[in-house]
Tab-separated table of C-alpha atoms and ligand atoms in Angstrom:
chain	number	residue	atom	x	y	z
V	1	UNK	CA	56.657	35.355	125.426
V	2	UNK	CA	60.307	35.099	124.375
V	3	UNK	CA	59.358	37.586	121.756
V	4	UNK	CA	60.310	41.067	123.651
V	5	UNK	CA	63.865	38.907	123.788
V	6	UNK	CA	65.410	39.663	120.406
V	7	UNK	CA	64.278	43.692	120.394
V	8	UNK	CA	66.123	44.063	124.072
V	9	UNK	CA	68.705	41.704	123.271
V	10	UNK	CA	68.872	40.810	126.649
V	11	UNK	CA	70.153	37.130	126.423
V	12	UNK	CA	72.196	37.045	129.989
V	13	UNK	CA	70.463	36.841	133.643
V	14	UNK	CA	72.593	37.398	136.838
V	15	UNK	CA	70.835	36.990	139.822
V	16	UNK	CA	72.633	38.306	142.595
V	17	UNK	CA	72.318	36.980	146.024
V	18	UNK	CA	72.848	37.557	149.846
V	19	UNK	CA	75.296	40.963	149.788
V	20	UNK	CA	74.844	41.402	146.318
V	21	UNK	CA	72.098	43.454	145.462
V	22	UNK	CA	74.010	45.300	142.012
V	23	UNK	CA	76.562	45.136	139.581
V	24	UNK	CA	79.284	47.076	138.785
V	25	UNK	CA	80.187	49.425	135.814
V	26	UNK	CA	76.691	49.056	134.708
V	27	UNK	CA	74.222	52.143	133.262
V	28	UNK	CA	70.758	51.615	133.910
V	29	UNK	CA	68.459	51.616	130.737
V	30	UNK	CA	65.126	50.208	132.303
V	31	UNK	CA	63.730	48.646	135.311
V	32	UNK	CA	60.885	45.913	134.586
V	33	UNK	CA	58.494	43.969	137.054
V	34	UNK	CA	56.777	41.958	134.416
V	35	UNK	CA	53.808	39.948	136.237
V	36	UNK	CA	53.822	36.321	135.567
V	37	UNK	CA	51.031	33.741	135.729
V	38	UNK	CA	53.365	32.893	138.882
V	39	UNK	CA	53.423	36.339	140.414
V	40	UNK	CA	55.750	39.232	140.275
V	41	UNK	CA	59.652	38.394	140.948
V	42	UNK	CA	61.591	39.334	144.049
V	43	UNK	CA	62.087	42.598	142.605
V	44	UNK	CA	61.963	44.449	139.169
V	45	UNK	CA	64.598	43.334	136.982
V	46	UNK	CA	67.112	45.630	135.877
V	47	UNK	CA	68.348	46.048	132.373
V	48	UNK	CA	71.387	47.414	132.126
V	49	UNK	CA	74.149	48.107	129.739
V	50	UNK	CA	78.031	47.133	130.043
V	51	UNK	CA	80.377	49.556	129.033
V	52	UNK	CA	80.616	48.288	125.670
V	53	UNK	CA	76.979	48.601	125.154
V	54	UNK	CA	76.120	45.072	125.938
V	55	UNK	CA	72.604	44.643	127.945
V	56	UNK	CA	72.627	42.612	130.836
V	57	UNK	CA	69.716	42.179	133.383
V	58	UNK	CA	69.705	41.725	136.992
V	59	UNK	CA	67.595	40.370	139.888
V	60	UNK	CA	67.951	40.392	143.395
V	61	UNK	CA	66.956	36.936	144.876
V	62	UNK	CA	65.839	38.361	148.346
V	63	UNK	CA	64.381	41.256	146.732
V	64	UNK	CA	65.695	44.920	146.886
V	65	UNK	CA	66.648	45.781	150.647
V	66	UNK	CA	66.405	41.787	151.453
V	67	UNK	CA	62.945	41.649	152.386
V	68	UNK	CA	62.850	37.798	151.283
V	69	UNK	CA	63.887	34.298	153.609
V	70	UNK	CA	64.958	32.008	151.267
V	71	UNK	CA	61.620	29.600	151.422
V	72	UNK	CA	59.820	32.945	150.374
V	73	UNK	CA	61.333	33.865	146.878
V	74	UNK	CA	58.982	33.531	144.463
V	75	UNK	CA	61.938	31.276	142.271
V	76	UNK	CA	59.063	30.349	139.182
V	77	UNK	CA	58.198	34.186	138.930
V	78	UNK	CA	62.069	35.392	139.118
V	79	UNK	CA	62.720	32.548	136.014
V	80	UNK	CA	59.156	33.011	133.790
V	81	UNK	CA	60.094	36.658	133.653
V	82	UNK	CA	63.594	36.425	133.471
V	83	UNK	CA	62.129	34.149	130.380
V	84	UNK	CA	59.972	36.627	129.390
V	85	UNK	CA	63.215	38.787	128.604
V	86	UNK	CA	64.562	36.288	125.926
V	87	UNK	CA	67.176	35.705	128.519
V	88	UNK	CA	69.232	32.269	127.456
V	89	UNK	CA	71.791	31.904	130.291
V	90	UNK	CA	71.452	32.403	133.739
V	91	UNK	CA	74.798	33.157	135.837
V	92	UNK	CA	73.580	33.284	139.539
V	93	UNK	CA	75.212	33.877	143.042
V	94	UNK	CA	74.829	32.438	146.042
V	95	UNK	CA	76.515	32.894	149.417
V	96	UNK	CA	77.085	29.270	150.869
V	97	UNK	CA	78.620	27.645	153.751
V	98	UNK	CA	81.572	25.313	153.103
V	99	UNK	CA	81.553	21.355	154.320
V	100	UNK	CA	85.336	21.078	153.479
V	101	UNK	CA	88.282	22.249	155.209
V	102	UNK	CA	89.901	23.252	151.958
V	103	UNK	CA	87.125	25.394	150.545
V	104	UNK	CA	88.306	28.583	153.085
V	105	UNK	CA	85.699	31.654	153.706
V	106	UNK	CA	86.435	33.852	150.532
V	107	UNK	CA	86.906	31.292	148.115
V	108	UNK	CA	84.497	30.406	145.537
V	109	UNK	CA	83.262	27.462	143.751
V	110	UNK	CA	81.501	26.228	140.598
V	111	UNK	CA	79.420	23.125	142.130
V	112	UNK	CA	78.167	20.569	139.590
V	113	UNK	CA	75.503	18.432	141.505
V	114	UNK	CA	73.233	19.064	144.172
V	115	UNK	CA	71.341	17.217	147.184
V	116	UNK	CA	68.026	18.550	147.804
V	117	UNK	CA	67.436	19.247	151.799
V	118	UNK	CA	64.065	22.023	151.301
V	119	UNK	CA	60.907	20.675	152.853
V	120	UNK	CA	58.400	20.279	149.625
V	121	UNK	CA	57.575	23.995	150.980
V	122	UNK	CA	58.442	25.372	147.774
V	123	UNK	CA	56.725	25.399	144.808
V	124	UNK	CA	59.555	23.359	142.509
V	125	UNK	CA	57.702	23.160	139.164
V	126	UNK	CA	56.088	25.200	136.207
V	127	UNK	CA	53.728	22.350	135.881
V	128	UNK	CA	52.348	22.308	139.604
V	129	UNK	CA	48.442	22.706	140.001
V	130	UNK	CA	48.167	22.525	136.623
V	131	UNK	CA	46.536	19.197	134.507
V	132	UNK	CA	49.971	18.936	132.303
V	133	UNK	CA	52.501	16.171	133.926
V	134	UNK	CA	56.453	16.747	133.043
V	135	UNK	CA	59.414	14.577	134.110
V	136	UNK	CA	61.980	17.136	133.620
V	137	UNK	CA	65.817	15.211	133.047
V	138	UNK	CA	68.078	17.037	136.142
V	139	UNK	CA	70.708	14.425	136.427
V	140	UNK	CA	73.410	17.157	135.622
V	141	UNK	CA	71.244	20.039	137.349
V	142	UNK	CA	73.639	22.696	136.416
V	143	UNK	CA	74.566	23.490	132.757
V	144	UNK	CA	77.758	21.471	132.059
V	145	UNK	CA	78.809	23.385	128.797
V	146	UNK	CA	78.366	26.733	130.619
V	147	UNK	CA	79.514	25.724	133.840
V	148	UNK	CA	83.063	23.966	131.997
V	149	UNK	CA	83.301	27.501	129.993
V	150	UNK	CA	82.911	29.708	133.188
V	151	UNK	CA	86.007	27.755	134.676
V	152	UNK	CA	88.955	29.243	132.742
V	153	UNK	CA	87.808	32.469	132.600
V	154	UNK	CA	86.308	32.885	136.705
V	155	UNK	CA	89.811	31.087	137.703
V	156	UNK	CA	91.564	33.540	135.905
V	157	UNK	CA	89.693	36.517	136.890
V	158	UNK	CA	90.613	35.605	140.181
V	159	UNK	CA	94.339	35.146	139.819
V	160	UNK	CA	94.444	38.161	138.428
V	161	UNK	CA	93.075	39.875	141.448
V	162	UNK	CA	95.985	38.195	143.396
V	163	UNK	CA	93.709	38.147	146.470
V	164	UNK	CA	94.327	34.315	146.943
V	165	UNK	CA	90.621	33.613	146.345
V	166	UNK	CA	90.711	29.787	144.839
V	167	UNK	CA	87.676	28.747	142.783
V	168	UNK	CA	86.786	24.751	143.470
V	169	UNK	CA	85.244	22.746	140.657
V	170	UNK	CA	83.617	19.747	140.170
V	171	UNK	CA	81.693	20.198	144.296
V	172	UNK	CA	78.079	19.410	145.456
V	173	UNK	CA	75.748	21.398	147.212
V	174	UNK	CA	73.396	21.083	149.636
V	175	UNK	CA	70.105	23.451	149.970
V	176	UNK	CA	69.124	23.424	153.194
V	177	UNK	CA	65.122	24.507	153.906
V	178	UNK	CA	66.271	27.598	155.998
V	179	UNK	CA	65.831	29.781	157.349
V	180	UNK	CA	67.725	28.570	160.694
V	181	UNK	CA	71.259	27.439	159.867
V	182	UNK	CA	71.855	23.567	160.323
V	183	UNK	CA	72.729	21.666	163.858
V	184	UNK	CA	76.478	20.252	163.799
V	185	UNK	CA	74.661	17.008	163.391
V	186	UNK	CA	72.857	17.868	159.905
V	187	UNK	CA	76.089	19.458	158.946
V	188	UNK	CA	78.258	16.379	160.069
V	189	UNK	CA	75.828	14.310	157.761
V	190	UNK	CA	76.087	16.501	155.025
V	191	UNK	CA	79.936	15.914	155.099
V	192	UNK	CA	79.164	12.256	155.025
V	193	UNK	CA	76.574	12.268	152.120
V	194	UNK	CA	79.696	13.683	150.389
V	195	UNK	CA	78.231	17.512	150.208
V	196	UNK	CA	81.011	20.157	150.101
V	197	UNK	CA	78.388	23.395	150.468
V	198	UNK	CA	75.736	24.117	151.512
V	199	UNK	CA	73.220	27.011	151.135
V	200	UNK	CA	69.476	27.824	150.995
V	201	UNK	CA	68.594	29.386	147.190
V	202	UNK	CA	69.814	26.720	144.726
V	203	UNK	CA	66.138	25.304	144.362
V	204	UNK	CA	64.078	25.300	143.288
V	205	UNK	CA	65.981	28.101	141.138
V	206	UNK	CA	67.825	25.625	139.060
V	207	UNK	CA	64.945	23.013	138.909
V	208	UNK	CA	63.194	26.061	137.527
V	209	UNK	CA	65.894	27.206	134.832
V	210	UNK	CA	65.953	23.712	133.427
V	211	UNK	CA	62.110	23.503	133.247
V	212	UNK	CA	62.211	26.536	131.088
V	213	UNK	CA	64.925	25.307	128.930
V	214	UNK	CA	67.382	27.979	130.465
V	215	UNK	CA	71.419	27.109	130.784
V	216	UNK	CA	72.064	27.676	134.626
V	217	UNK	CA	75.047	28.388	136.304
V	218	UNK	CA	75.728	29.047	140.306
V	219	UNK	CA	78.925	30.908	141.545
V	220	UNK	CA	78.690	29.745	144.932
V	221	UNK	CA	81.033	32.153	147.281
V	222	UNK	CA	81.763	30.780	150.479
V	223	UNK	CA	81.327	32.776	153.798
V	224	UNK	CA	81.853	29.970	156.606
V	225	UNK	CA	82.459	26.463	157.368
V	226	UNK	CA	78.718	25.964	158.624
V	227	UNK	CA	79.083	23.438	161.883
V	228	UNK	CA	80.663	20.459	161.446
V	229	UNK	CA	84.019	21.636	163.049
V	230	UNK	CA	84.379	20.155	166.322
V	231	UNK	CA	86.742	22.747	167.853
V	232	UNK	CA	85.429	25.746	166.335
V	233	UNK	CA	82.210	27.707	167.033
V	234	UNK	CA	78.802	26.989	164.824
V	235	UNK	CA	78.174	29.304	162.376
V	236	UNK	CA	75.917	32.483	163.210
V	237	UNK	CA	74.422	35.212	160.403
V	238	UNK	CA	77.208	37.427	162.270
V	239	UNK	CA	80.090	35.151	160.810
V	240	UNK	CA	78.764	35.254	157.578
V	241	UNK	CA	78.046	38.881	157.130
V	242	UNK	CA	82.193	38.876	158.072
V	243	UNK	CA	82.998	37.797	154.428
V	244	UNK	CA	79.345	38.857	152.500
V	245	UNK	CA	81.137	42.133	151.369
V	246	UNK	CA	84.678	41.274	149.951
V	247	UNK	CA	83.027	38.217	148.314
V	248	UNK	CA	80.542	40.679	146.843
V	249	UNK	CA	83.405	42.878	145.687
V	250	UNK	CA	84.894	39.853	143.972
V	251	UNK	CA	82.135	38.880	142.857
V	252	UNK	CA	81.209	42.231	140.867
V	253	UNK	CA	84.892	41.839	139.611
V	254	UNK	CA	84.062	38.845	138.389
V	255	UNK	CA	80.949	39.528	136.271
V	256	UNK	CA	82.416	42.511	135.084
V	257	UNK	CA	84.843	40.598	133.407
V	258	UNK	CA	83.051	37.751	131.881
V	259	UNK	CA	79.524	39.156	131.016
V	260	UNK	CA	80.832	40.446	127.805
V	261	UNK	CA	81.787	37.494	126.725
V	262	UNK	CA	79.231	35.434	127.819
V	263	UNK	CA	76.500	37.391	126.248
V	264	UNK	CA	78.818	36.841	122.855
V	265	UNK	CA	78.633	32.674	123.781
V	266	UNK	CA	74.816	33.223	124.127
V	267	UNK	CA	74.629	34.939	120.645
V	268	UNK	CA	76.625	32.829	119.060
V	269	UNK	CA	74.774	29.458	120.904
V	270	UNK	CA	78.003	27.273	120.989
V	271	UNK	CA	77.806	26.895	124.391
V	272	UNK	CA	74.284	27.791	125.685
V	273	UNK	CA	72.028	25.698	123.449
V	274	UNK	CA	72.356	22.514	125.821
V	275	UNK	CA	69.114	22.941	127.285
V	276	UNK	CA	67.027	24.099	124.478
V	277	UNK	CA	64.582	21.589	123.631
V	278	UNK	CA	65.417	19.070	126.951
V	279	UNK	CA	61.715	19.470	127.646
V	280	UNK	CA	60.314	17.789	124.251
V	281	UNK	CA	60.481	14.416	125.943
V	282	UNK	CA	59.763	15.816	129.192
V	283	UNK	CA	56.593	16.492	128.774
V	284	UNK	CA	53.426	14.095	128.754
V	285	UNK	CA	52.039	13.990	125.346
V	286	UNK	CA	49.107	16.539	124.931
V	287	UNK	CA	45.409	14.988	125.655
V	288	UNK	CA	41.864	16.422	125.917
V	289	UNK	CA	41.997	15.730	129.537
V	290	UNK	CA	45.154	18.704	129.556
V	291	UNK	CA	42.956	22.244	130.524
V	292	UNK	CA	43.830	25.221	127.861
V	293	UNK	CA	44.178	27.442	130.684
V	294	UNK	CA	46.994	25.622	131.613
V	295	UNK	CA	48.401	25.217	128.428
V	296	UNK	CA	48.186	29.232	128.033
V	297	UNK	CA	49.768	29.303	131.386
V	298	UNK	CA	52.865	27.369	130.892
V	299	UNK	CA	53.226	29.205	127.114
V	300	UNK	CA	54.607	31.999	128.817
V	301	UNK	CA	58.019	30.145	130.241
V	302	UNK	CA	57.948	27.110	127.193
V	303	UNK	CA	55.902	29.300	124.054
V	304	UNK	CA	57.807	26.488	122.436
V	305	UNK	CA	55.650	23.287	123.373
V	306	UNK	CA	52.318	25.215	124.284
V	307	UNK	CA	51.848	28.352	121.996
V	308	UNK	CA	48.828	27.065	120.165
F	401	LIG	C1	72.777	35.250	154.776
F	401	LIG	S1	73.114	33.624	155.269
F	401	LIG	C2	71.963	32.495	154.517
F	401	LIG	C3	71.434	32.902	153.173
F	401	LIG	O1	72.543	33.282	152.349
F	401	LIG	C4	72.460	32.581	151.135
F	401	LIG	O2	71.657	33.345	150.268
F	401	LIG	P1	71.925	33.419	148.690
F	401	LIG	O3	72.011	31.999	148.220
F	401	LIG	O4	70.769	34.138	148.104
F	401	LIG	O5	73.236	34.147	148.533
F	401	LIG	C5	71.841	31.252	151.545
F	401	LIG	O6	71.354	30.498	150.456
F	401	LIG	C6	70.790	31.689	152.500
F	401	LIG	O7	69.634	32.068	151.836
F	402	ADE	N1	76.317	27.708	156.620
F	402	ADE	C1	75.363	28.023	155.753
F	402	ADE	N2	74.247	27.254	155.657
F	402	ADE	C2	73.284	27.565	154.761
F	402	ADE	N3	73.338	28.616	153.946
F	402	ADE	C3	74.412	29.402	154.025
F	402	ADE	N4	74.739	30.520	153.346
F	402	ADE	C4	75.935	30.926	153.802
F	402	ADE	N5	76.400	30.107	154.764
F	402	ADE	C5	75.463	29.152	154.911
């Protein structure tokens, strides 16, 4: 399926979430809504080009006008056809709640490991309901390489800006099943299961990336401090729709600046290659028992391990 990849040359993915529904400085070329053997994605992907020329495509996680709660996005659709582009990286945005008194609303953060709160409401795997079993390695659930070579260059982007918008490394996240936002008590436990944010999108989106052998990156852009503040007030949608826009802003700043470069790192592979071929081992070894329907199925997002 990868094969449309190398005549659009679309190798980076931003998925944009709550607040940020488009990029900046961007011309449109195409809008796509490939169907996948998972569905259609939250909405049709849009390829666009960078002022240099540089194609880029973009999703909206909730869908176009934010039709979709967080346990609704169809996450294995949004990756097999973000896949299906030849797209190597995935940079994604997430609003999130902050657990720590120095991660302030507006700052962002580049989290490296993540607690999983969701319900098993969400379908979490490529392999689900089908006859193949996979063990996919998610240890480090985030790309390390990409995530270590977005540092510099977000921290920088935001200095520039002289906005006083820090960017925390090295943090965990929590995804929360949704869609209500946590009691103090879940949030007070998060704090003591040593989560510093918390949101509702990270999976199965990055379970999902790494099944497909895709590098994945979150920019997680904090809006609140959730509830675990004794003093202050718990958070409400209204607090968070209080910093949604300027961290969009900054945000689209941010991408704007970067996505040139990173599509270069994708060409060039130094830094996005990490997760190509972490599914070899993953994956049980083939049998008669294994259905070719769901071999043809699970070409589309790995035409690597099941292309016969
Ligand atoms: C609008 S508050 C809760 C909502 O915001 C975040 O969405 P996203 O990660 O797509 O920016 C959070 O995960 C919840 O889905
Ligand atoms: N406090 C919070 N909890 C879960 N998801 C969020 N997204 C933004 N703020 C959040």
């Amino acid at each position: 399926m990868a094969t449309e990849s190398t005549e659009k040359n679309v190798l980076v993915g931003v998925i944009g979430g709550s607040g940020l529904y488009h990029l900046d400085n961007l011309t449109l070329i195409e809008e796509v809504n490939p169907e996948t053997p998972w569905g259609y994605p939250s909405s049709s992907i849009k390829i666009c080009a960078l002022p240099s020329g540089t194609k880029v495509a973009f999703l909206a996680r909730h869908g176009n006008g934010h039709t979709l709660s967080p346990s609704a996005v169809p996450s294995r659709a949004n990756i097999a056809a973000l896949k299906s582009l030849g797209i190597r990286a995935i940079l994604a945005f997430s609003a999130v709640g902050s657990l720590r008194e120095e991660i302030r609303p507006g700052d962002f953060a580049l989290p490296t490991q993540i607690i999983d709160r969701t319900k098993g409401i969400r379908p979490a795997s490529f392999f689900e309901g089908t006859t193949i079993v996979a063990h996919t390695a998610f240890g480090d659930p985030f790309a390390n390489k990409f995530v270590h070579w977005l540092e510099d260059r977000v921290r920088k982007v935001l200095e520039a800006q002289g906005n006083g918008v820090k960017l925390h490394t090295g943090k965990c996240i929590i995804c929360m099943e949704g869609p209500q936002f946590s009691t103090r008590a879940e949030s007070k436990m998060y704090r003591m299961w040593g989560a510093d944010l918390i949101n509702m999108s990270v999976l199965p989106e990055a379970k999902l990336a790494r099944e497909a052998e895709l590098s994945y990156a979150l920019i997680a852009t904090a809006t609140d401090y959730d509830s675990w503040r004794e003093e202050e007030g718990a958070v409400t949608a209204a607090e968070v729709f209080k910093t949604l826009t300027t961290n969009a802003e900054t945000s689209r700043v941010v991408a704007a600046t970067i996505l040139d470069e990173l599509h270069s790192a994708a060409l060039e592979g130094d830094i996005l290659t990490e997760e190509v071929g972490s599914m070899k081992y993953s994956i049980m070894p083939r049998s008669e028992k294994q259905k070719d329907e769901d071999r043809e199925k699970l070409s589309y997002v790995l035409p690597e391990y099941f292309s016969s």
